[in-house]
Coordinates of C-alpha atoms in Angstrom, one line a residue:
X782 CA 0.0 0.0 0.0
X783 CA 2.8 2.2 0.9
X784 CA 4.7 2.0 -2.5
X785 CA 1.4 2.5 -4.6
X786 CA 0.9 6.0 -2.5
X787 CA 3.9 6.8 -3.4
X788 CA 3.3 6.1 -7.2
X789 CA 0.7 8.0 -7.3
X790 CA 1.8 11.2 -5.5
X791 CA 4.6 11.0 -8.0
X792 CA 2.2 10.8 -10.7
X793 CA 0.4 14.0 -9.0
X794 CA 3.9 16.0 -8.9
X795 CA 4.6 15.2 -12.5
X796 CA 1.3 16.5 -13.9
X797 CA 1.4 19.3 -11.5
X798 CA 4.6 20.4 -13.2
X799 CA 3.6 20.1 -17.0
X800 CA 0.9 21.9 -16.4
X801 CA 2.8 24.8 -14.3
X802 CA 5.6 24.4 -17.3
X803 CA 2.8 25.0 -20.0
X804 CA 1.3 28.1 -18.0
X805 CA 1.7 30.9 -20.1
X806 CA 0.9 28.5 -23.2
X807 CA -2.6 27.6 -21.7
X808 CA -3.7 31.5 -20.6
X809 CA -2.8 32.8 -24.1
X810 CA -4.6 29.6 -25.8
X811 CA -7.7 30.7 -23.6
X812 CA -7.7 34.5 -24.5
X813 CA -7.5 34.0 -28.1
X814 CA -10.1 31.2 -28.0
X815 CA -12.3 33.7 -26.1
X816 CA -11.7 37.0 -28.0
X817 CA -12.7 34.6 -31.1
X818 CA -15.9 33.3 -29.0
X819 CA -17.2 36.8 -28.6
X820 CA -16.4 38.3 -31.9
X821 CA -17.4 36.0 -34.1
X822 CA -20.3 33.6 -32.3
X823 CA -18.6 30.5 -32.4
X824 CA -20.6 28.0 -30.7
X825 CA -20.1 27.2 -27.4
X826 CA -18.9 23.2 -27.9
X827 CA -16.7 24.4 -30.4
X828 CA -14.9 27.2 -27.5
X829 CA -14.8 24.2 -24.7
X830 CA -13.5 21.9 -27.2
X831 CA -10.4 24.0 -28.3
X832 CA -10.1 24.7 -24.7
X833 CA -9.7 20.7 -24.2
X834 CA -6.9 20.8 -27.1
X835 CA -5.2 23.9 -25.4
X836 CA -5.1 21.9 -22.5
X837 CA -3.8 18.7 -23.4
X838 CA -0.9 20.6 -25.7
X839 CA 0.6 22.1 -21.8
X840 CA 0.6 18.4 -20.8
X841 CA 3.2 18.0 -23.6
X842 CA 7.2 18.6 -22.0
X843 CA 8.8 21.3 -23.4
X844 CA 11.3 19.2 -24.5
X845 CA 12.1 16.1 -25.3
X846 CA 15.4 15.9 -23.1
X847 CA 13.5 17.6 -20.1
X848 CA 10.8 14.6 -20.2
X849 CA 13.7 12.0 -20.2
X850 CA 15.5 13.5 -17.3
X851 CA 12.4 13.9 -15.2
X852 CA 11.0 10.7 -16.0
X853 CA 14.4 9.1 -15.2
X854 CA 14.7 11.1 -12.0
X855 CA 11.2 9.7 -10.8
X856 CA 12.0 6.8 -11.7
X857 CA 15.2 6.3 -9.8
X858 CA 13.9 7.8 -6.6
X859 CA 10.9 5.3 -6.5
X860 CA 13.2 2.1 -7.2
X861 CA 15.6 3.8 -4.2
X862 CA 12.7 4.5 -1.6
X863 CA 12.0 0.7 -1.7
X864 CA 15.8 -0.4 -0.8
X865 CA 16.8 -0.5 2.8
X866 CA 19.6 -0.2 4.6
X867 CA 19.3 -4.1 5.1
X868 CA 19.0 -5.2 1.5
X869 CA 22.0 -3.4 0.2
X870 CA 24.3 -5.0 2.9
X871 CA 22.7 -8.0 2.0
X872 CA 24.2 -7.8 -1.7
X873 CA 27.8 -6.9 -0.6
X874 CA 29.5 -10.5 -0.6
X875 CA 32.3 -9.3 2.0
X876 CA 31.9 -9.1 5.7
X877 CA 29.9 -5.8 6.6
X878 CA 28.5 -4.1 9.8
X879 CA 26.8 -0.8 10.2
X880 CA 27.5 0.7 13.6
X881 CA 26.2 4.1 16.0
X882 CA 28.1 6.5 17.1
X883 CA 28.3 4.8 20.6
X884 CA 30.3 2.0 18.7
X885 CA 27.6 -0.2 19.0
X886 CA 26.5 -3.0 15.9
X887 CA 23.4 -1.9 14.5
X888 CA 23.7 -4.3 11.5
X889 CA 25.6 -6.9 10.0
X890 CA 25.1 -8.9 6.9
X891 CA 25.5 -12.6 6.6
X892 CA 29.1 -12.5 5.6
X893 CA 29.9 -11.4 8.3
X894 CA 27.9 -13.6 11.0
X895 CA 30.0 -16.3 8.9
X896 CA 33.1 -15.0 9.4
X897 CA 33.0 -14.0 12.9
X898 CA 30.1 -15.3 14.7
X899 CA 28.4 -14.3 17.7
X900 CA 27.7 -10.8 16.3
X901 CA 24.3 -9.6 17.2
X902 CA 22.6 -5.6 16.8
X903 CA 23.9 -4.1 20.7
X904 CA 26.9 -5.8 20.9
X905 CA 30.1 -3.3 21.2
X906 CA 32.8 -3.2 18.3
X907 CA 35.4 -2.9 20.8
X908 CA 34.5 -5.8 22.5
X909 CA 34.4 -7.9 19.4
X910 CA 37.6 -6.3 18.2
X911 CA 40.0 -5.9 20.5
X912 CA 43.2 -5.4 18.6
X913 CA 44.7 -2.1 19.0
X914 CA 44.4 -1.4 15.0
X915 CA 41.2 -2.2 14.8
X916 CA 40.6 0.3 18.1
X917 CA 42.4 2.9 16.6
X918 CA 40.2 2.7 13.4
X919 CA 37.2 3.2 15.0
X920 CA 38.5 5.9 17.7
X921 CA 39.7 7.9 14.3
X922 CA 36.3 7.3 12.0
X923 CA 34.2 7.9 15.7
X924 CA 35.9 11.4 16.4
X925 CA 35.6 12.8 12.9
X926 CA 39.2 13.0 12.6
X927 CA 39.1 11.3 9.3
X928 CA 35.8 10.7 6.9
X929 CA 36.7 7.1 5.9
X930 CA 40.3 5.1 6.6
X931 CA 41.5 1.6 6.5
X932 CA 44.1 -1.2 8.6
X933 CA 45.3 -4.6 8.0
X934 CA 43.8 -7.2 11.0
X935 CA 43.7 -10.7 11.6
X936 CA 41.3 -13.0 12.4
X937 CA 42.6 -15.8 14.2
X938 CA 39.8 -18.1 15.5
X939 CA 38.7 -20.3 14.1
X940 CA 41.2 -20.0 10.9
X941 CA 43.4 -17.5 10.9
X942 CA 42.4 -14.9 8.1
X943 CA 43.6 -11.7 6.9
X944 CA 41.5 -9.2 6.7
X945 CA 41.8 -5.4 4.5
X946 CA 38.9 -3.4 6.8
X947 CA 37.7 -0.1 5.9
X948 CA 35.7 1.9 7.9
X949 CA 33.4 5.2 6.4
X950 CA 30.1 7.2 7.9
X951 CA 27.3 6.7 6.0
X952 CA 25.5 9.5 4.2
X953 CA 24.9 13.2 6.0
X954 CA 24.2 13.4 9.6
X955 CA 23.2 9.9 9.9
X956 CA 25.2 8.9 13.0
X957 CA 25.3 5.8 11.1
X958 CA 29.3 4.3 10.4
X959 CA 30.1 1.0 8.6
X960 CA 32.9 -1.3 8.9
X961 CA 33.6 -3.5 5.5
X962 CA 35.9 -6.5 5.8
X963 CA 38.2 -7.6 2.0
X964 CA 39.5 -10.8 2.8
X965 CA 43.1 -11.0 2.0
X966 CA 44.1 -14.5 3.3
X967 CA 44.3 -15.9 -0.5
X968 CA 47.1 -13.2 -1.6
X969 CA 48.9 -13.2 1.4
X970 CA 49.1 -16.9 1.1
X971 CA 50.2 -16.4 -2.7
X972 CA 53.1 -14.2 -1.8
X973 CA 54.5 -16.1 0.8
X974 CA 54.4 -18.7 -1.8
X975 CA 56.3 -16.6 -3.9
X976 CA 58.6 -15.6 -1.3
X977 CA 59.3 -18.8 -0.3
X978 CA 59.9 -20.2 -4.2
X979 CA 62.4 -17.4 -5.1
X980 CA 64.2 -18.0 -1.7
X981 CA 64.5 -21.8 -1.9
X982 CA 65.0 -21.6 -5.6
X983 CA 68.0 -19.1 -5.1
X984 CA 69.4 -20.7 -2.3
X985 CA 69.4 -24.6 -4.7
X986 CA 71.2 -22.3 -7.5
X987 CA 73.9 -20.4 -5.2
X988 CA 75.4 -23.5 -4.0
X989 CA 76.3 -24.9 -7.2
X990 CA 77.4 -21.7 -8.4
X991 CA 79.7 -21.0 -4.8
X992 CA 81.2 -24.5 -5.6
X993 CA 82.0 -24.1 -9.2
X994 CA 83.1 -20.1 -8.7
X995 CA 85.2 -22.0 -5.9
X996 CA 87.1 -24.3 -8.1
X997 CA 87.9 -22.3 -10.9
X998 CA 90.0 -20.1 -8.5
X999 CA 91.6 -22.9 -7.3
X1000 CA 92.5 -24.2 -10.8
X1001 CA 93.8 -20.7 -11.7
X1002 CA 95.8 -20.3 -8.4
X1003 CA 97.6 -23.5 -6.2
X1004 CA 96.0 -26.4 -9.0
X1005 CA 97.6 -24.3 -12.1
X1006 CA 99.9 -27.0 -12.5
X1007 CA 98.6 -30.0 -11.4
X1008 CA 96.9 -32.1 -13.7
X1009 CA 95.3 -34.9 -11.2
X1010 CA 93.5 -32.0 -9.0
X1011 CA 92.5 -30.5 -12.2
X1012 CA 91.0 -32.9 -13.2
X1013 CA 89.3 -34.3 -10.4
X1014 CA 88.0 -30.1 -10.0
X1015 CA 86.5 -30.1 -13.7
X1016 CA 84.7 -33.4 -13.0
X1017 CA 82.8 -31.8 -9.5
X1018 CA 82.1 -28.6 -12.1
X1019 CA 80.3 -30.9 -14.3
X1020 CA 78.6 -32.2 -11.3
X1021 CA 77.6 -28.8 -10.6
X1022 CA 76.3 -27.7 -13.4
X1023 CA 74.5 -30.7 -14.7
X1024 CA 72.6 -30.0 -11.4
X1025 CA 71.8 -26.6 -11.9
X1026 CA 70.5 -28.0 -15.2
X1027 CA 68.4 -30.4 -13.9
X1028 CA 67.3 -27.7 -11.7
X1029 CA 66.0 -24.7 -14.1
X1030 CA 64.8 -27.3 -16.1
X1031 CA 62.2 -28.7 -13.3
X1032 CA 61.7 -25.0 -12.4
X1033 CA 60.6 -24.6 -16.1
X1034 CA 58.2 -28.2 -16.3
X1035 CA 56.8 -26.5 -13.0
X1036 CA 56.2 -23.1 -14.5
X1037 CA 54.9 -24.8 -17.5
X1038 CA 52.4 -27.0 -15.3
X1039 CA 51.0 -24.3 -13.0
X1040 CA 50.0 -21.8 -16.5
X1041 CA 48.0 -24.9 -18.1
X1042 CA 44.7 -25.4 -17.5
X1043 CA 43.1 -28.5 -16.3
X1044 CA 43.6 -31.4 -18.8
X1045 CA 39.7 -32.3 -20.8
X1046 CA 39.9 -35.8 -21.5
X1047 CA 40.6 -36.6 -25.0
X1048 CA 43.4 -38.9 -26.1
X1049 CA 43.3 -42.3 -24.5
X1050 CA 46.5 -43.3 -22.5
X1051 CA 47.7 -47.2 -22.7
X1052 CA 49.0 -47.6 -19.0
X1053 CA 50.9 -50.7 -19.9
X1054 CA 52.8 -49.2 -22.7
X1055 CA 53.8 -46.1 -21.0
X1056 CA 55.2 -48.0 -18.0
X1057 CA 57.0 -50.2 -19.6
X1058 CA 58.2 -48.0 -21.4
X1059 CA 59.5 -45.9 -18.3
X1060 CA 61.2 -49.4 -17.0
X1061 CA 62.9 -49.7 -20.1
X1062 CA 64.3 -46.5 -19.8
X1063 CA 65.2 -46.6 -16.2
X1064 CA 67.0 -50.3 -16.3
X1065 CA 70.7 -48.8 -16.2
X1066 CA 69.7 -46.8 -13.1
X1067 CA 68.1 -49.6 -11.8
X1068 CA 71.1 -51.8 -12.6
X1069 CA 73.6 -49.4 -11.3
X1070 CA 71.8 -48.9 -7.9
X1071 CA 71.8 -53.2 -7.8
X1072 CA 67.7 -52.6 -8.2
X1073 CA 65.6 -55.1 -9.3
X1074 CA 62.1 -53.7 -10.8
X1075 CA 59.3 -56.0 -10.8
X1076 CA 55.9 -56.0 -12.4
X1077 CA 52.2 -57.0 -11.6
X1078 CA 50.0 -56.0 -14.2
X1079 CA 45.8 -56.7 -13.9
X1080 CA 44.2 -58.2 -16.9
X1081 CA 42.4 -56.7 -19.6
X1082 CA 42.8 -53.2 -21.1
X1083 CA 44.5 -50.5 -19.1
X1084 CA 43.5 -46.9 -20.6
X1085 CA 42.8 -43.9 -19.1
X1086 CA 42.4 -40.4 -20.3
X1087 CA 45.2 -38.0 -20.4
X1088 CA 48.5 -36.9 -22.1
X1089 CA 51.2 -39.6 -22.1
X1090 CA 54.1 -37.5 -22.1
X1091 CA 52.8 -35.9 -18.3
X1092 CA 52.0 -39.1 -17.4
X1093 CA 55.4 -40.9 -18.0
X1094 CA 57.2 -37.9 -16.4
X1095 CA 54.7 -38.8 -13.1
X1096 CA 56.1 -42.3 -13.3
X1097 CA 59.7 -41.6 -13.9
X1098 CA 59.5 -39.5 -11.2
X1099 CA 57.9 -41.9 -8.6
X1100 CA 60.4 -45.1 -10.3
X1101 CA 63.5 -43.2 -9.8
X1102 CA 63.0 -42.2 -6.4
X1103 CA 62.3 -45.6 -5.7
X1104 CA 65.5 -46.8 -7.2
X1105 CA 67.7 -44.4 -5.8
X1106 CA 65.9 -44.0 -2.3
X1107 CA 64.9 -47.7 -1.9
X1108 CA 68.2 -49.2 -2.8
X1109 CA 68.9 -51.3 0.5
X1110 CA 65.6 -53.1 -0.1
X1111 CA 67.4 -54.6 -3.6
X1112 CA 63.9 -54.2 -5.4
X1113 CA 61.1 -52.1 -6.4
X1114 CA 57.3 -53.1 -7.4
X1115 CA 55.1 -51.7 -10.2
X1116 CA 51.7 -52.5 -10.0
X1117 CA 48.5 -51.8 -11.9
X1118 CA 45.0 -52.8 -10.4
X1119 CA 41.5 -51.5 -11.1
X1120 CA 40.7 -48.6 -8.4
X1121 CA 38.3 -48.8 -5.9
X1122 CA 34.8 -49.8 -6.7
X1123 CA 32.3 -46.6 -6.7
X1124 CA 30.3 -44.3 -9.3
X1125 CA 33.3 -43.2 -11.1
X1126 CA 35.7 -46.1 -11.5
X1127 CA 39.7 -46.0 -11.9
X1128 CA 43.0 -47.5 -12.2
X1129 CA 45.6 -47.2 -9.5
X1130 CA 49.2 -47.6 -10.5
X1131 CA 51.8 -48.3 -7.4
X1132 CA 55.3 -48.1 -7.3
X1133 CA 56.7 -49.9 -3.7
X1134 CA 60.0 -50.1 -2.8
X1135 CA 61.6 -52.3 0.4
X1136 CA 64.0 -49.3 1.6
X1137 CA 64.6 -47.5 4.7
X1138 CA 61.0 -45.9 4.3
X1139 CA 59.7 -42.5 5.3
X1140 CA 58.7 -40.9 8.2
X1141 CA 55.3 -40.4 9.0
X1142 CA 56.0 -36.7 10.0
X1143 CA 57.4 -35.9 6.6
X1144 CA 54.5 -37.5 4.3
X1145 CA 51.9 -34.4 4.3
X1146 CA 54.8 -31.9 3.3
X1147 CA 56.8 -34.6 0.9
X1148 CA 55.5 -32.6 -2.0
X1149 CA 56.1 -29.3 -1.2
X1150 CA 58.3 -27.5 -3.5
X1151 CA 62.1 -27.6 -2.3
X1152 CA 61.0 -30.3 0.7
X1153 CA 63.3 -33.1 1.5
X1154 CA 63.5 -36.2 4.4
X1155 CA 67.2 -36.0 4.3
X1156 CA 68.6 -33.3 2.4
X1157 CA 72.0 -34.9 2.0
X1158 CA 71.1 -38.2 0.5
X1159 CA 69.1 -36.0 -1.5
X1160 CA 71.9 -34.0 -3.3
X1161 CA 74.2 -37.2 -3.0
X1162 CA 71.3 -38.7 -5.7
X1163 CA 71.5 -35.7 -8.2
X1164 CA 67.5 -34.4 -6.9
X1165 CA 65.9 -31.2 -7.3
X1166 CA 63.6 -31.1 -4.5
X1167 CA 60.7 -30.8 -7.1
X1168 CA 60.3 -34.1 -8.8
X1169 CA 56.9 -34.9 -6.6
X1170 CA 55.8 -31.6 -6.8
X1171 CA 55.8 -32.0 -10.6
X1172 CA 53.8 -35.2 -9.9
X1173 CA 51.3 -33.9 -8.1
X1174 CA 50.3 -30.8 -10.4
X1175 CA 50.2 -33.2 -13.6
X1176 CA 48.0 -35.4 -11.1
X1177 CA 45.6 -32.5 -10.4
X1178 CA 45.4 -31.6 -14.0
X1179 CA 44.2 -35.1 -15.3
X1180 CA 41.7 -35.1 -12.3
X1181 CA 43.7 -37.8 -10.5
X1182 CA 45.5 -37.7 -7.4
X1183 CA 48.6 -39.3 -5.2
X1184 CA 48.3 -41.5 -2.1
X1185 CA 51.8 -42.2 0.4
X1186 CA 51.8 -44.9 2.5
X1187 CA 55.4 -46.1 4.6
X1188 CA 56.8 -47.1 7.4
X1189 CA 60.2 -46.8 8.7
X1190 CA 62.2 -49.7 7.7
X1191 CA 59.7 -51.7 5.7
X1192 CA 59.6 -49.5 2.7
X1193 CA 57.4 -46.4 0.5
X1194 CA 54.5 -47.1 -1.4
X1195 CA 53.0 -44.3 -4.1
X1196 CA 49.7 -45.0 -5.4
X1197 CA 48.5 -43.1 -8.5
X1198 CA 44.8 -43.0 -8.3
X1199 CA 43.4 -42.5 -12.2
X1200 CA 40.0 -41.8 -13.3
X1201 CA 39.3 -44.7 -16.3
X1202 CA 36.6 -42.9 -18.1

């Protein structure tokens, strides 16, 4: 009832103000209509009817442009008289409560009950917030000292999360603040990412390049002359450098991997092909670490969906570790089985070796970029620190994903779980 008063007052106002435009038009249409009634007899129906045509012609806008605007303008401030206060937090997908001038929550939208709980209209933002940032944010925005500003706070129950909050009055003489809360734990997550690459990445390059700087003084200072030490110094600098190879060139499969999308199934991959054909090419390691591969392959056909070339790099990966890692246990197990029954079924391929096995403290982190059990049998084995971090974004990119099960003494066991279909 209330919006269809208001509709029709509008209504009012706008023929109240093309007829006030049209004024002078109308009293002039009038005179000359009566000055014509009284000098030449025209009939009365024809005076009242010209009158009626006088008067509809000042309902006309002057203009075309003025109509446009004032229809616009009426029809803005009706859509905007229904909308509360309520509503438009409602649509703001970030955290966001309106507060008094006593500091006290007068609303808060659903985001932010989510986010923080326990917020309720009379409850005090200092009490809520008690860190001094978030303090001195509303002292500043409370005394009028500043029209709007905005701090960096953290959340830490239940999850820790970073928080960008800016804090504003709203409208004129409202009494009325609001607090709006742009979550932030995603970037800073990201850049500590980043940070964290570029460090452990530099750090892997500047040993190499210490070593190798290192040597080459040597050979042009004490070794000058000395063919057996210069010898045995240009074989570590080969060393060296085929490990910084091996290095930028993981860093590059890795920057490759994380700018491809996700993989759409197309080309079918034959599973018993491509790991033979990854034993095949791993026999001289496997040889040279005393390693004996064996197989057990299921029946029938073994396909699955995906690009062969990322999937043999996952199983080199997983076959080499287990060579050079599982040595003591003398062998190493390749097995292919149908995945576990369900909706969606797969293929799991598992690569078990009898070594010294893994800690279970180390599994969750084991592919993290630059994250090793023992960081000198790793170097001693010529790794990267990012061949199971490769494996698990070529995983994640053919929708498939890597299970780690060991125990100390008895051996590792990867399992690649594959979609079949």
């Amino acid at each position: 009832m209330a919006d269809t008063g208001t509709e029709r007052k509008t209504t009012v106002q706008a023929v109240a103000a093309r007829l006030w435009n049209g004024r002078w038009l109308l009293a002039a249409g009038i005179v000359a209509v009566a000055a014509a009634y009284g000098f030449a007899g025209m009939s009365v129906y024809v005076v009242l009817l010209a009158c009626a045509v006088l008067l509809a012609a000042a309902m006309l806008p002057t203009g075309g442009a003025s109509q446009s605007i004032q229809s616009d303008a009426a029809i803005e401030a009706s859509g905007l008289q229904r909308l509360t206060g309520e509503y438009l937090a409602a649509a703001v997908a970030d955290p966001l409560i309106i507060f008094d001038r006593t500091a006290t929550i007068v609303h808060a939208n659903a985001a932010a009950f989510a986010a923080f709980g326990g917020i309720a209209p009379g409850l005090s933002l200092p009490l809520k917030f008690r860190a001094p940032e978030m303090q001195a944010l509303l002292d500043g925005v409370l005394s009028g000292s500043v029209a709007s500003d905005a701090v960096d706070y953290t959340e830490k129950l239940p999850v820790e999360r970073a928080y960008r909050v800016s804090a504003s009055s709203v409208g004129h003489a409202t009494d009325l603040f609001v607090l709006v809360f742009k979550d932030q734990s995603e970037t800073r997550r990201i850049d500590r990412m980043r940070a964290d690459f570029i460090a452990n990445a530099s750090h892997e390059l500047r040993t190499p390049l210490a070593s190798i700087s290192g040597f080459i003084e040597t050979l042009r200072g004490p070794a000058r002359n000395d063919p057996a030490a210069r010898e045995q110094f240009l074989q570590i600098m080969q060393n060296q450098t085929g490990r910084m190879a091996r290095l930028i060139d993981d860093l590059l499969s890795l920057s490759r991997l994380e700018m491809k999308p996700y993989l759409k199934p197309g080309t079918e991959v034959d599973l018993r092909q491509t790991i033979d054909s990854v034993i095949d090419s791993l026999g001289p390691l496997a040889r040279e670490n005393g390693v004996v591969i064996e197989r057990d392959y299921a029946e029938g056909p073994l396909d699955v969906p995906g690009d062969r070339d990322e999937l043999f790099q996952v199983f080199e990966n997983l076959l080499e570790n287990a060579c050079k890692y599982g040595q003591p246990g003398g062998r190493v197990t390749v097995s292919i089985a149908g995945g576990e029954a369900g909706p969606e079924p797969g293929i799991d391929v598992t690569i078990r070796d009898y070594g010294p096995g893994i800690p279970e403290e180390h599994i969750p982190r084991i592919t993290e970029r630059f994250y090793r059990v023992d960081v000198e049998s790793s170097r001693t084995q010529k790794g990267t620190g990012l061949g199971l971090s490769i494996v698990k974004h070529i995983l994640t990119r053919h929708n498939a994903r890597l299970s780690i099960k060991s125990e100390v003494g008895k051996g590792a066991a990867f399992t690649v779980h594959l979609p079949a279909g």
